Amino acid sequence: KDVDDGIYLSAFGLDLNRPGTAHFFEAVGGGVGRDDQFYGVQFGRYNDWRVRLFYNETPHVFTTTFRPVWNGVNSGMLTLKPGLTPGGSGSTAQDNIDVAAVANANANTAIGLVRTKSGARLDMQLVDRWKFFASYSHEKREGGRPFGSVWQGGGGAIAMELVEPIDYVTHDILAGFHYADA
């Protein structure tokens, strides 16, 4: 584990209960201010109703040694760096030399994405046998990932990998009733 410099709060928790009224409050979290932070809050009244809220981030690093031959990595617009000809120059040997020169002139670049997810859920006891539930979550994935493309045909010797830009958003809505008896 490689923890950055500075204060690091690994995890925390708080649990409050009021037995006389059956109310409760719980909070948890960790990795505060870091790339993998998470938080959760839950409150309500036992055997009556409950609300849950959450937020978390998860980084996914695919590589830290990528040497792109494009400008705009992790964006929606890739353009070849200066020194390269779209479609090639017509000489495979020269194209291999040009691609290797451009790739080797670049510093290592990290390719990855971050997934953030947040949501809320409500659970309610309506009557003895009926329960109601509803939830909503929002998930966003942003960054880039290697997307395979190998340049080997026609005597080429330079393997290349494209970067797929990632910018996905998912909304998840769920609601329903639950009935149970003996």
Tab-separated table of N, CA, C and O in Angstrom, residues 116-180:
chain	number	residue	atom	x	y	z
A	116	THR	N	-17.204	6.511	-9.213
A	116	THR	CA	-17.855	7.097	-8.041
A	116	THR	C	-19.301	6.627	-8.045
A	116	THR	O	-19.949	6.560	-9.090
A	117	LYS	N	-19.768	6.275	-6.871
A	117	LYS	CA	-21.143	5.797	-6.753
A	117	LYS	C	-21.753	6.385	-5.492
A	117	LYS	O	-21.116	6.417	-4.444
A	118	SER	N	-22.978	6.854	-5.612
A	118	SER	CA	-23.702	7.386	-4.465
A	118	SER	C	-25.156	6.964	-4.583
A	118	SER	O	-25.631	6.615	-5.668
A	119	GLY	N	-25.835	6.992	-3.450
A	119	GLY	CA	-27.224	6.581	-3.515
A	119	GLY	C	-27.947	6.740	-2.197
A	119	GLY	O	-27.363	7.119	-1.177
A	120	ALA	N	-29.237	6.424	-2.250
A	120	ALA	CA	-30.110	6.500	-1.080
A	120	ALA	C	-31.137	5.384	-1.161
A	120	ALA	O	-31.513	4.942	-2.251
A	121	ARG	N	-31.570	4.923	0.013
A	121	ARG	CA	-32.605	3.886	0.071
A	121	ARG	C	-33.509	4.158	1.267
A	121	ARG	O	-33.027	4.524	2.339
A	122	LEU	N	-34.808	3.957	1.063
A	122	LEU	CA	-35.800	4.091	2.109
A	122	LEU	C	-36.520	2.757	2.264
A	122	LEU	O	-36.955	2.156	1.274
A	123	ASP	N	-36.620	2.281	3.492
A	123	ASP	CA	-37.394	1.081	3.817
A	123	ASP	C	-38.425	1.476	4.868
A	123	ASP	O	-38.071	2.114	5.868
A	124	MET	N	-39.693	1.092	4.657
A	124	MET	CA	-40.756	1.432	5.605
A	124	MET	C	-41.652	0.230	5.853
A	124	MET	O	-42.038	-0.463	4.915
A	125	GLN	N	-41.972	0.020	7.117
A	125	GLN	CA	-42.965	-0.984	7.504
A	125	GLN	C	-44.319	-0.299	7.415
A	125	GLN	O	-44.576	0.662	8.137
A	126	LEU	N	-45.204	-0.727	6.508
A	126	LEU	CA	-46.503	-0.079	6.344
A	126	LEU	C	-47.515	-0.608	7.355
A	126	LEU	O	-48.120	0.157	8.094
A	127	VAL	N	-47.735	-1.899	7.346
A	127	VAL	CA	-48.549	-2.599	8.345
A	127	VAL	C	-47.805	-3.887	8.662
A	127	VAL	O	-46.722	-4.121	8.132
A	128	ASP	N	-48.384	-4.738	9.497
A	128	ASP	CA	-47.663	-5.931	9.960
A	128	ASP	C	-47.046	-6.757	8.839
A	128	ASP	O	-45.948	-7.263	8.977
A	129	ARG	N	-47.738	-6.907	7.721
A	129	ARG	CA	-47.252	-7.802	6.660
A	129	ARG	C	-46.711	-7.091	5.433
A	129	ARG	O	-46.178	-7.731	4.547
A	130	TRP	N	-46.863	-5.802	5.337
A	130	TRP	CA	-46.460	-5.070	4.148
A	130	TRP	C	-45.299	-4.123	4.450
A	130	TRP	O	-45.321	-3.379	5.424
A	131	LYS	N	-44.317	-4.156	3.542
A	131	LYS	CA	-43.184	-3.240	3.616
A	131	LYS	C	-43.033	-2.546	2.269
A	131	LYS	O	-43.342	-3.129	1.233
A	132	PHE	N	-42.541	-1.329	2.299
A	132	PHE	CA	-42.268	-0.563	1.089
A	132	PHE	C	-40.774	-0.246	1.052
A	132	PHE	O	-40.157	0.007	2.089
A	133	PHE	N	-40.193	-0.276	-0.151
A	133	PHE	CA	-38.790	0.104	-0.295
A	133	PHE	C	-38.618	0.877	-1.595
A	133	PHE	O	-39.327	0.664	-2.573
A	134	ALA	N	-37.669	1.809	-1.572
A	134	ALA	CA	-37.334	2.593	-2.766
A	134	ALA	C	-35.870	2.990	-2.669
A	134	ALA	O	-35.366	3.288	-1.576
A	135	SER	N	-35.178	2.956	-3.803
A	135	SER	CA	-33.775	3.353	-3.793
A	135	SER	C	-33.399	4.014	-5.119
A	135	SER	O	-34.051	3.810	-6.138
A	136	TYR	N	-32.353	4.805	-5.037
A	136	TYR	CA	-31.783	5.457	-6.207
A	136	TYR	C	-30.271	5.437	-6.038
A	136	TYR	O	-29.757	5.702	-4.944
A	137	SER	N	-29.554	5.117	-7.125
A	137	SER	CA	-28.095	5.227	-7.090
A	137	SER	C	-27.606	5.848	-8.390
A	137	SER	O	-28.240	5.723	-9.437
A	138	HIS	N	-26.500	6.533	-8.278
A	138	HIS	CA	-25.869	7.228	-9.407
A	138	HIS	C	-24.423	6.755	-9.465
A	138	HIS	O	-23.694	6.856	-8.474
A	139	GLU	N	-24.026	6.207	-10.596
A	139	GLU	CA	-22.650	5.730	-10.767
A	139	GLU	C	-22.019	6.431	-11.957
A	139	GLU	O	-22.637	6.553	-13.013
A	140	LYS	N	-20.794	6.906	-11.772
A	140	LYS	CA	-20.059	7.575	-12.850
A	140	LYS	C	-18.686	6.937	-12.956
A	140	LYS	O	-18.002	6.756	-11.967
A	141	ARG	N	-18.319	6.577	-14.175
A	141	ARG	CA	-16.978	6.071	-14.478
A	141	ARG	C	-16.352	7.052	-15.451
A	141	ARG	O	-16.934	7.349	-16.487
A	142	GLU	N	-15.140	7.515	-15.097
A	142	GLU	CA	-14.494	8.527	-15.913
A	142	GLU	C	-12.997	8.261	-15.987
A	142	GLU	O	-12.374	7.938	-14.985
A	143	GLY	N	-12.437	8.381	-17.174
A	143	GLY	CA	-11.002	8.172	-17.383
A	143	GLY	C	-10.773	7.505	-18.727
A	143	GLY	O	-11.382	7.872	-19.729
A	144	GLY	N	-9.895	6.515	-18.754
A	144	GLY	CA	-9.611	5.790	-19.984
A	144	GLY	C	-9.080	4.406	-19.665
A	144	GLY	O	-8.633	4.137	-18.555
A	145	ARG	N	-9.163	3.529	-20.660
A	145	ARG	CA	-8.605	2.189	-20.481
A	145	ARG	C	-7.990	1.735	-21.786
A	145	ARG	O	-8.427	2.125	-22.872
A	146	PRO	N	-6.974	0.877	-21.690
A	146	PRO	CA	-6.361	0.341	-22.915
A	146	PRO	C	-7.399	-0.431	-23.723
A	146	PRO	O	-8.210	-1.163	-23.171
A	147	PHE	N	-7.363	-0.202	-25.005
A	147	PHE	CA	-8.283	-0.863	-25.922
A	147	PHE	C	-7.428	-1.463	-27.024
A	147	PHE	O	-6.786	-0.744	-27.765
A	148	GLY	N	-7.382	-2.767	-27.108
A	148	GLY	CA	-6.416	-3.464	-27.945
A	148	GLY	C	-6.426	-3.122	-29.418
A	148	GLY	O	-7.452	-3.092	-30.058
A	149	SER	N	-5.262	-2.859	-29.940
A	149	SER	CA	-5.040	-2.687	-31.372
A	149	SER	C	-3.556	-2.920	-31.605
A	149	SER	O	-2.727	-2.205	-31.073
A	150	VAL	N	-3.219	-3.942	-32.336
A	150	VAL	CA	-1.810	-4.269	-32.540
A	150	VAL	C	-1.463	-4.037	-33.999
A	150	VAL	O	-2.154	-4.494	-34.904
A	151	TRP	N	-0.383	-3.343	-34.232
A	151	TRP	CA	0.072	-3.025	-35.583
A	151	TRP	C	1.203	-3.982	-35.918
A	151	TRP	O	2.336	-3.774	-35.527
A	152	GLN	N	0.885	-5.076	-36.593
A	152	GLN	CA	1.887	-6.082	-36.923
A	152	GLN	C	1.846	-6.471	-38.397
A	152	GLN	O	2.721	-7.150	-38.866
A	153	GLY	N	0.803	-6.071	-39.098
A	153	GLY	CA	0.664	-6.483	-40.491
A	153	GLY	C	1.676	-5.811	-41.411
A	153	GLY	O	2.205	-4.747	-41.118
A	154	GLY	N	1.996	-6.443	-42.525
A	154	GLY	CA	2.873	-5.857	-43.524
A	154	GLY	C	4.305	-5.687	-43.048
A	154	GLY	O	5.015	-4.795	-43.492
A	155	GLY	N	4.738	-6.534	-42.115
A	155	GLY	CA	6.121	-6.445	-41.654
A	155	GLY	C	6.326	-5.466	-40.524
A	155	GLY	O	7.445	-5.223	-40.087
A	156	GLY	N	5.257	-4.857	-39.998
A	156	GLY	CA	5.379	-3.908	-38.892
A	156	GLY	C	5.864	-4.604	-37.635
A	156	GLY	O	5.575	-5.760	-37.401
A	157	ALA	N	6.613	-3.921	-36.827
A	157	ALA	CA	7.163	-4.520	-35.616
A	157	ALA	C	6.762	-3.784	-34.351
A	157	ALA	O	7.139	-4.194	-33.274
A	158	ILE	N	6.032	-2.684	-34.468
A	158	ILE	CA	5.677	-1.892	-33.299
A	158	ILE	C	4.256	-2.250	-32.869
A	158	ILE	O	3.306	-2.059	-33.620
A	159	ALA	N	4.119	-2.771	-31.646
A	159	ALA	CA	2.792	-3.056	-31.099
A	159	ALA	C	2.241	-1.767	-30.499
A	159	ALA	O	2.953	-1.045	-29.823
A	160	MET	N	0.984	-1.471	-30.790
A	160	MET	CA	0.356	-0.253	-30.284
A	160	MET	C	-0.951	-0.601	-29.598
A	160	MET	O	-1.595	-1.580	-29.933
A	161	GLU	N	-1.324	0.222	-28.635
A	161	GLU	CA	-2.597	0.038	-27.970
A	161	GLU	C	-3.308	1.382	-27.912
A	161	GLU	O	-2.722	2.381	-27.512
A	162	LEU	N	-4.556	1.396	-28.365
A	162	LEU	CA	-5.366	2.607	-28.303
A	162	LEU	C	-5.898	2.792	-26.890
A	162	LEU	O	-5.967	1.857	-26.105
A	163	VAL	N	-6.311	4.007	-26.573
A	163	VAL	CA	-6.929	4.303	-25.286
A	163	VAL	C	-8.390	4.638	-25.527
A	163	VAL	O	-8.705	5.542	-26.294
A	164	GLU	N	-9.266	3.868	-24.894
A	164	GLU	CA	-10.698	4.109	-25.005
A	164	GLU	C	-11.107	5.122	-23.942
A	164	GLU	O	-10.889	4.892	-22.751
A	165	PRO	N	-11.684	6.257	-24.331
A	165	PRO	CA	-12.150	7.203	-23.319
A	165	PRO	C	-13.385	6.648	-22.620
A	165	PRO	O	-14.270	6.084	-23.259
A	166	ILE	N	-13.426	6.787	-21.312
A	166	ILE	CA	-14.541	6.293	-20.510
A	166	ILE	C	-15.241	7.485	-19.873
A	166	ILE	O	-14.613	8.281	-19.180
A	167	ASP	N	-16.539	7.608	-20.111
A	167	ASP	CA	-17.353	8.641	-19.491
A	167	ASP	C	-18.772	8.094	-19.418
A	167	ASP	O	-19.638	8.455	-20.205
A	168	TYR	N	-18.994	7.156	-18.492
A	168	TYR	CA	-20.270	6.470	-18.368
A	168	TYR	C	-21.001	6.979	-17.134
A	168	TYR	O	-20.392	7.191	-16.094
A	169	VAL	N	-22.312	7.127	-17.243
A	169	VAL	CA	-23.158	7.462	-16.106
A	169	VAL	C	-24.314	6.473	-16.088
A	169	VAL	O	-24.933	6.216	-17.118
A	170	THR	N	-24.587	5.910	-14.914
A	170	THR	CA	-25.687	4.969	-14.756
A	170	THR	C	-26.587	5.438	-13.616
A	170	THR	O	-26.099	5.756	-12.531
A	171	HIS	N	-27.884	5.488	-13.880
A	171	HIS	CA	-28.879	5.801	-12.857
A	171	HIS	C	-29.662	4.517	-12.604
A	171	HIS	O	-30.140	3.894	-13.548
A	172	ASP	N	-29.803	4.135	-11.357
A	172	ASP	CA	-30.515	2.915	-11.005
A	172	ASP	C	-31.640	3.284	-10.044
A	172	ASP	O	-31.381	3.833	-8.969
A	173	ILE	N	-32.881	3.016	-10.440
A	173	ILE	CA	-34.049	3.335	-9.621
A	173	ILE	C	-34.789	2.034	-9.334
A	173	ILE	O	-35.034	1.236	-10.239
A	174	LEU	N	-35.126	1.836	-8.069
A	174	LEU	CA	-35.792	0.612	-7.653
A	174	LEU	C	-36.857	0.963	-6.624
A	174	LEU	O	-36.602	1.770	-5.723
A	175	ALA	N	-38.027	0.383	-6.739
A	175	ALA	CA	-39.092	0.579	-5.750
A	175	ALA	C	-39.975	-0.651	-5.753
A	175	ALA	O	-40.096	-1.337	-6.769
A	176	GLY	N	-40.582	-0.922	-4.611
A	176	GLY	CA	-41.451	-2.061	-4.571
A	176	GLY	C	-42.098	-2.262	-3.203
A	176	GLY	O	-41.831	-1.516	-2.256
A	177	PHE	N	-42.930	-3.290	-3.158
A	177	PHE	CA	-43.601	-3.671	-1.913
A	177	PHE	C	-43.210	-5.106	-1.603
A	177	PHE	O	-42.951	-5.901	-2.501
A	178	HIS	N	-43.194	-5.415	-0.337
A	178	HIS	CA	-42.863	-6.765	0.101
A	178	HIS	C	-43.971	-7.225	1.043
A	178	HIS	O	-44.311	-6.529	2.004
A	179	TYR	N	-44.520	-8.406	0.778
A	179	TYR	CA	-45.564	-8.970	1.627
A	179	TYR	C	-45.048	-10.280	2.216
A	179	TYR	O	-44.471	-11.102	1.514
A	180	ALA	N	-45.257	-10.466	3.496
A	180	ALA	CA	-44.846	-11.716	4.155
A	180	ALA	C	-45.841	-12.066	5.253
A	180	ALA	O	-46.316	-11.180	5.994
